[in-house]
Amino acid sequence: MNPRAMVKLSHFLNSGNKLFQCRLRGENSGSCFNLISSAGISTARQSYGADGRSSSRIFADYSIFKGKAALSAAPVLPTFSKMESGFTKVDRRGVIMLTFRPAIGERKYDSEKKQLFALSVTEVGSFISLGPGESCEFYHDPSMASRDAGQVRKSLSIKPHTDGYFISLSVTNNISKTNERFTVPVTTAEFAVMRSAFSFALPHIMGWAYSTNPPTNSAGRDFSKVQPQVSAASEWDR
Amino acid sequence: MNPRAMVKLSHFLNSGNKLFQCRLRGENSGSCFNLISSAGISTARQSYGADGRSSSRIFADYSIFKGKAALSAAPVLPTFSKMESGFTKVDRRGVIMLTFRPAIGERKYDSEKKQLFALSVTEVGSFISLGPGESCEFYHDPSMASRDAGQVRKSLSIKPHTDGYFISLSVTNNISKTNERFTVPVTTAEFAVMRSAFSFALPHIMGWAYSTNPPTNSAGRDFSKVQPQVSAASEWDR
Amino acid sequence: MNPRAMVKLSHFLNSGNKLFQCRLRGENSGSCFNLISSAGISTARQSYGADGRSSSRIFADYSIFKGKAALSAAPVLPTFSKMESGFTKVDRRGVIMLTFRPAIGERKYDSEKKQLFALSVTEVGSFISLGPGESCEFYHDPSMASRDAGQVRKSLSIKPHTDGYFISLSVTNNISKTNERFTVPVTTAEFAVMRSAFSFALPHIMGWAYSTNPPTNSAGRDFSKVQPQVSAASEWDR
Amino acid sequence: MNPRAMVKLSHFLNSGNKLFQCRLRGENSGSCFNLISSAGISTARQSYGADGRSSSRIFADYSIFKGKAALSAAPVLPTFSKMESGFTKVDRRGVIMLTFRPAIGERKYDSEKKQLFALSVTEVGSFISLGPGESCEFYHDPSMASRDAGQVRKSLSIKPHTDGYFISLSVTNNISKTNERFTVPVTTAEFAVMRSAFSFALPHIMGWAYSTNPPTNSAGRDFSKVQPQVSAASEWDR
């Protein structure tokens, strides 16, 4: 990613740090915040809508249906772009998208009222490293860096209970003056599935799963041309 | 999976909850039950038999041969289907199929008398997250949601011993008035293989291993068209 | 693998149990033995030598060079064969091959005097599940089930020290009346690499890494034909 | 890798051992050093520059932006070469390249002043096995085995703090009489991402991820020709 982009990312991270420090610190060793996802994918709608070939994607979510709400999780892959140099780089890191749907009547869930929360790479790191009895909370501002900054606040919390965790999403919208809250009790087994699936997905949403595929990964072809994607020798440049 | 299907799944889960709650709770933190596998693959025979190309599948089971019975485990992949939208989605999640065969005479195992137990995604999560000294038990009703519901009951239990676990399957058939029980002692090392192999298989039977493969995963091709399979931007839609 | 083969495997396992029980039990919770590798690959030389295409294989070992000996580890893939049914199955499970070479003079290792030890799937399970301070020992009889049975004995032991483990191989040959012993001190970091690499290799040497690849794993192609490789419905057959 | 190369590697390892022993031992159970990366990739610039096809590589780094410096990590794949025998082997193991950039003014990082540190396979093993509260330190001499040996010294240290680790690089250059130091505070969540991504990358930089791909890994093709890449039978050769 080019220096320019780096500056922007670091901007979000730093402002984020200042904004939420006080609310995040504490005995929560698993706590973290990383607004890259919020920032990084803010134009996803456009590029997504613009691309017919994305219809070749495969959907596979992991859904948990409980009395008051349903929670679904699915990986969202990074996007890539070519640089002038001809190299391909990760343009936008992926996320793990959490979708909450409220129950309406028995065993019915309302997709019209769904709320999303996109876990960034670092938030996934926090999720999968959550120790027994630890809790974790993330804050997103979907309108960050727009003139509506601060109008909508989303917070996701993961809190332990006797057999697993409560995963709750609260969305405060100062414009529509609404405040929605979803809480889904997740069993130890369901959480183990999420932890395992998120761990598997992590190198994919980071893009590492693709950068570690050599040009030909069939042993039948010639490997002698495979080269490091960074000039390793440059450790010796200075 | 479409809303309709969701409703049915949640139905099974909830009824399951009610039916077995008392028998599952307790100090067993690893316990869980998920009848999706039972429900989800109830028509597998048909689609399987109807498809010649499935003969291109590769069999690889992990078998443990002990004095009274043999236990084999093998992953069963999910099935996929195209949606009107042109997207491909997981139609039926995979399972890890456990097969028990009784010993008949010395070092002979009777495949005619084999019994199967299909571990669902969440049951696999329970299995791989089993802590030292913890036990786990799952209940399946193969005829669930048919008029024979409750006639056949299968229960799989995993109980610790000094060097590993006892894995037992009991099958109670009220129609044939039979009650079969298999118990296989699994060493710590054999259990480590199962835990490791099941962890590897988990994102595959969930379908995530396929949704995280971009259209082209050879670095030699153009990546600039790779797009998220969910409109990530929709975190900002409301 | 066909019933016949199963019988043979269970035979080895059982006799193995009887033979070595006393020498393996004890506080060694990681201990295990599985002679499948010894048995399973006894004809590898033939099939290997007979096959030119194996020259398309890629070699990648992990080598540790110490004062008295060098230890190298490399995965050996399973072999597959077609059944009459047209299905492909694992014919012979893979192993992780350990190679010991004695040091001759300073920084020279003698490949002529190398000794091999093929870790079976279950032995790898024991290796990767070794807890802090735990030790582990495996016994192989390369001539098992031949008329030289018992003439050559190999034992591999893994014993903890302050910063890592001692990995030792001893080979007792009653025919040549020789007894060789190699000991390589492995640091915590080197052991972490082996544990991590062996964990990665495990589903590959088991064959699961191939059985979980659907016929087409490029998202661009039609998935609707992907089917489970076992008739999942058969959980309901009885 | 041929015996000749082995001798050279062991040379670096041993001399390294002697040189740094005292500075590395201690209560640092995670400590280790492996100069293979330093040695192994010393000619990377040449081969890299010489190969246009490396432009098909994909860049995906993981960057952490903090007040005083930015830290980026990216995998560098191994290189492969054909042996006379026709087999392909790992020519040079990969590394995980760490790049430090100093902050210049607010939210700006100076790529001109960047410093690199290439984590070898074994150093990555040390990194991912770091226990809670443990620290780790590595030493590299970029000019090792040249006449400038000892003129430039790089040391990377990983030290725990309340919520994560401090990762510091210090570069002492006796020729330019300079001494640079970068310190980046890494949160528990960011460290979890690095640990998870490094664990994923490890079998790739070792080359095992490629040696475990059989010639054809599409289940649709004939597997009967897949053979072990080491003559497994040779466990029985002596």
PDB file of N, CA, C and O in Angstrom, chain A residues 227-228 231-234 236-237, chain D residues 40-52 54 79 92:
ATOM      1  N   GLN A 227      10.287 -16.437  -6.725  1.00  0.00           N
ATOM      2  CA  GLN A 227      11.173 -15.466  -6.082  1.00  0.00           C
ATOM      3  C   GLN A 227      10.475 -14.793  -4.910  1.00  0.00           C
ATOM      4  O   GLN A 227       9.257 -14.677  -4.900  1.00  0.00           O
ATOM      5  N   PRO A 228      11.274 -14.327  -3.935  1.00  0.00           N
ATOM      6  CA  PRO A 228      10.640 -13.588  -2.832  1.00  0.00           C
ATOM      7  C   PRO A 228       9.954 -12.329  -3.357  1.00  0.00           C
ATOM      8  O   PRO A 228      10.394 -11.758  -4.356  1.00  0.00           O
ATOM      9  N   SER A 231      12.678  -7.753  -1.782  1.00  0.00           N
ATOM     10  CA  SER A 231      14.085  -8.050  -1.953  1.00  0.00           C
ATOM     11  C   SER A 231      14.693  -8.324  -0.587  1.00  0.00           C
ATOM     12  O   SER A 231      15.039  -7.414   0.145  1.00  0.00           O
ATOM     13  N   ALA A 232      14.762  -9.598  -0.236  1.00  0.00           N
ATOM     14  CA  ALA A 232      15.226  -9.972   1.093  1.00  0.00           C
ATOM     15  C   ALA A 232      16.614  -9.392   1.345  1.00  0.00           C
ATOM     16  O   ALA A 232      16.967  -9.048   2.461  1.00  0.00           O
ATOM     17  N   ALA A 233      17.383  -9.267   0.272  1.00  0.00           N
ATOM     18  CA  ALA A 233      18.761  -8.805   0.432  1.00  0.00           C
ATOM     19  C   ALA A 233      18.811  -7.425   1.071  1.00  0.00           C
ATOM     20  O   ALA A 233      19.804  -7.029   1.653  1.00  0.00           O
ATOM     21  N   SER A 234      17.721  -6.700   0.964  1.00  0.00           N
ATOM     22  CA  SER A 234      17.783  -5.314   1.430  1.00  0.00           C
ATOM     23  C   SER A 234      17.973  -5.214   2.938  1.00  0.00           C
ATOM     24  O   SER A 234      18.213  -4.136   3.453  1.00  0.00           O
ATOM     25  N   TRP A 236      20.468  -5.941   4.074  1.00  0.00           N
ATOM     26  CA  TRP A 236      21.897  -5.611   4.074  1.00  0.00           C
ATOM     27  C   TRP A 236      22.177  -4.268   3.403  1.00  0.00           C
ATOM     28  O   TRP A 236      23.307  -3.893   3.224  1.00  0.00           O
ATOM     29  N   ASP A 237      21.126  -3.579   3.064  1.00  0.00           N
ATOM     30  CA  ASP A 237      21.348  -2.368   2.266  1.00  0.00           C
ATOM     31  C   ASP A 237      22.000  -1.242   3.023  1.00  0.00           C
ATOM     32  O   ASP A 237      22.568  -0.346   2.442  1.00  0.00           O
TER      33      ASP A 237
ATOM     34  N   GLY D  40      21.346 -17.447   4.236  1.00  0.00           N
ATOM     35  CA  GLY D  40      20.635 -18.088   3.125  1.00  0.00           C
ATOM     36  C   GLY D  40      20.214 -17.116   2.051  1.00  0.00           C
ATOM     37  O   GLY D  40      20.116 -17.475   0.886  1.00  0.00           O
ATOM     38  N   ILE D  41      19.955 -15.862   2.426  1.00  0.00           N
ATOM     39  CA  ILE D  41      19.378 -14.983   1.407  1.00  0.00           C
ATOM     40  C   ILE D  41      20.346 -13.884   0.999  1.00  0.00           C
ATOM     41  O   ILE D  41      19.968 -12.900   0.413  1.00  0.00           O
ATOM     42  N   SER D  42      21.626 -14.108   1.279  1.00  0.00           N
ATOM     43  CA  SER D  42      22.581 -13.021   1.034  1.00  0.00           C
ATOM     44  C   SER D  42      22.726 -12.687  -0.444  1.00  0.00           C
ATOM     45  O   SER D  42      23.236 -11.662  -0.797  1.00  0.00           O
ATOM     46  N   THR D  43      22.231 -13.570  -1.301  1.00  0.00           N
ATOM     47  CA  THR D  43      22.351 -13.250  -2.724  1.00  0.00           C
ATOM     48  C   THR D  43      20.984 -12.958  -3.329  1.00  0.00           C
ATOM     49  O   THR D  43      20.798 -12.975  -4.529  1.00  0.00           O
ATOM     50  N   ALA D  44      20.013 -12.750  -2.451  1.00  0.00           N
ATOM     51  CA  ALA D  44      18.633 -12.591  -2.935  1.00  0.00           C
ATOM     52  C   ALA D  44      18.524 -11.423  -3.924  1.00  0.00           C
ATOM     53  O   ALA D  44      17.819 -11.506  -4.910  1.00  0.00           O
ATOM     54  N   ARG D  45      19.278 -10.345  -3.674  1.00  0.00           N
ATOM     55  CA  ARG D  45      19.137  -9.172  -4.533  1.00  0.00           C
ATOM     56  C   ARG D  45      19.347  -9.587  -5.992  1.00  0.00           C
ATOM     57  O   ARG D  45      18.512  -9.402  -6.837  1.00  0.00           O
ATOM     58  N   GLN D  46      20.469 -10.264  -6.224  1.00  0.00           N
ATOM     59  CA  GLN D  46      20.781 -10.692  -7.586  1.00  0.00           C
ATOM     60  C   GLN D  46      19.617 -11.473  -8.186  1.00  0.00           C
ATOM     61  O   GLN D  46      18.930 -11.015  -9.065  1.00  0.00           O
ATOM     62  N   SER D  47      19.340 -12.636  -7.600  1.00  0.00           N
ATOM     63  CA  SER D  47      18.355 -13.513  -8.240  1.00  0.00           C
ATOM     64  C   SER D  47      17.014 -12.788  -8.381  1.00  0.00           C
ATOM     65  O   SER D  47      16.312 -12.934  -9.357  1.00  0.00           O
ATOM     66  N   TYR D  48      16.732 -11.955  -7.394  1.00  0.00           N
ATOM     67  CA  TYR D  48      15.461 -11.244  -7.444  1.00  0.00           C
ATOM     68  C   TYR D  48      15.447 -10.280  -8.618  1.00  0.00           C
ATOM     69  O   TYR D  48      14.587 -10.324  -9.478  1.00  0.00           O
ATOM     70  N   GLY D  49      16.496  -9.430  -8.684  1.00  0.00           N
ATOM     71  CA  GLY D  49      16.559  -8.455  -9.760  1.00  0.00           C
ATOM     72  C   GLY D  49      16.570  -9.123 -11.125  1.00  0.00           C
ATOM     73  O   GLY D  49      16.070  -8.594 -12.102  1.00  0.00           O
ATOM     74  N   ALA D  50      17.112 -10.328 -11.153  1.00  0.00           N
ATOM     75  CA  ALA D  50      17.285 -10.994 -12.446  1.00  0.00           C
ATOM     76  C   ALA D  50      15.985 -11.583 -12.972  1.00  0.00           C
ATOM     77  O   ALA D  50      15.929 -12.076 -14.086  1.00  0.00           O
ATOM     78  N   ASP D  51      14.921 -11.553 -12.154  1.00  0.00           N
ATOM     79  CA  ASP D  51      13.742 -12.325 -12.523  1.00  0.00           C
ATOM     80  C   ASP D  51      12.491 -11.472 -12.678  1.00  0.00           C
ATOM     81  O   ASP D  51      11.877 -11.061 -11.697  1.00  0.00           O
ATOM     82  N   GLY D  52      12.103 -11.243 -13.907  1.00  0.00           N
ATOM     83  CA  GLY D  52      10.925 -10.416 -14.156  1.00  0.00           C
ATOM     84  C   GLY D  52       9.661 -11.036 -13.591  1.00  0.00           C
ATOM     85  O   GLY D  52       8.799 -10.343 -13.070  1.00  0.00           O
ATOM     86  N   SER D  54       8.918 -12.319 -11.027  1.00  0.00           N
ATOM     87  CA  SER D  54       8.582 -12.073  -9.621  1.00  0.00           C
ATOM     88  C   SER D  54       7.594 -10.906  -9.526  1.00  0.00           C
ATOM     89  O   SER D  54       7.032 -10.644  -8.485  1.00  0.00           O
ATOM     90  N   THR D  79      12.916 -19.865  -2.237  1.00  0.00           N
ATOM     91  CA  THR D  79      13.165 -20.056  -3.660  1.00  0.00           C
ATOM     92  C   THR D  79      13.471 -21.536  -3.859  1.00  0.00           C
ATOM     93  O   THR D  79      13.880 -22.233  -2.928  1.00  0.00           O
ATOM     94  N   ARG D  92      16.508 -21.728  -1.046  1.00  0.00           N
ATOM     95  CA  ARG D  92      16.728 -20.729  -0.004  1.00  0.00           C
ATOM     96  C   ARG D  92      15.421 -20.628   0.767  1.00  0.00           C
ATOM     97  O   ARG D  92      14.365 -20.365   0.185  1.00  0.00           O
TER      98      ARG D  92
END
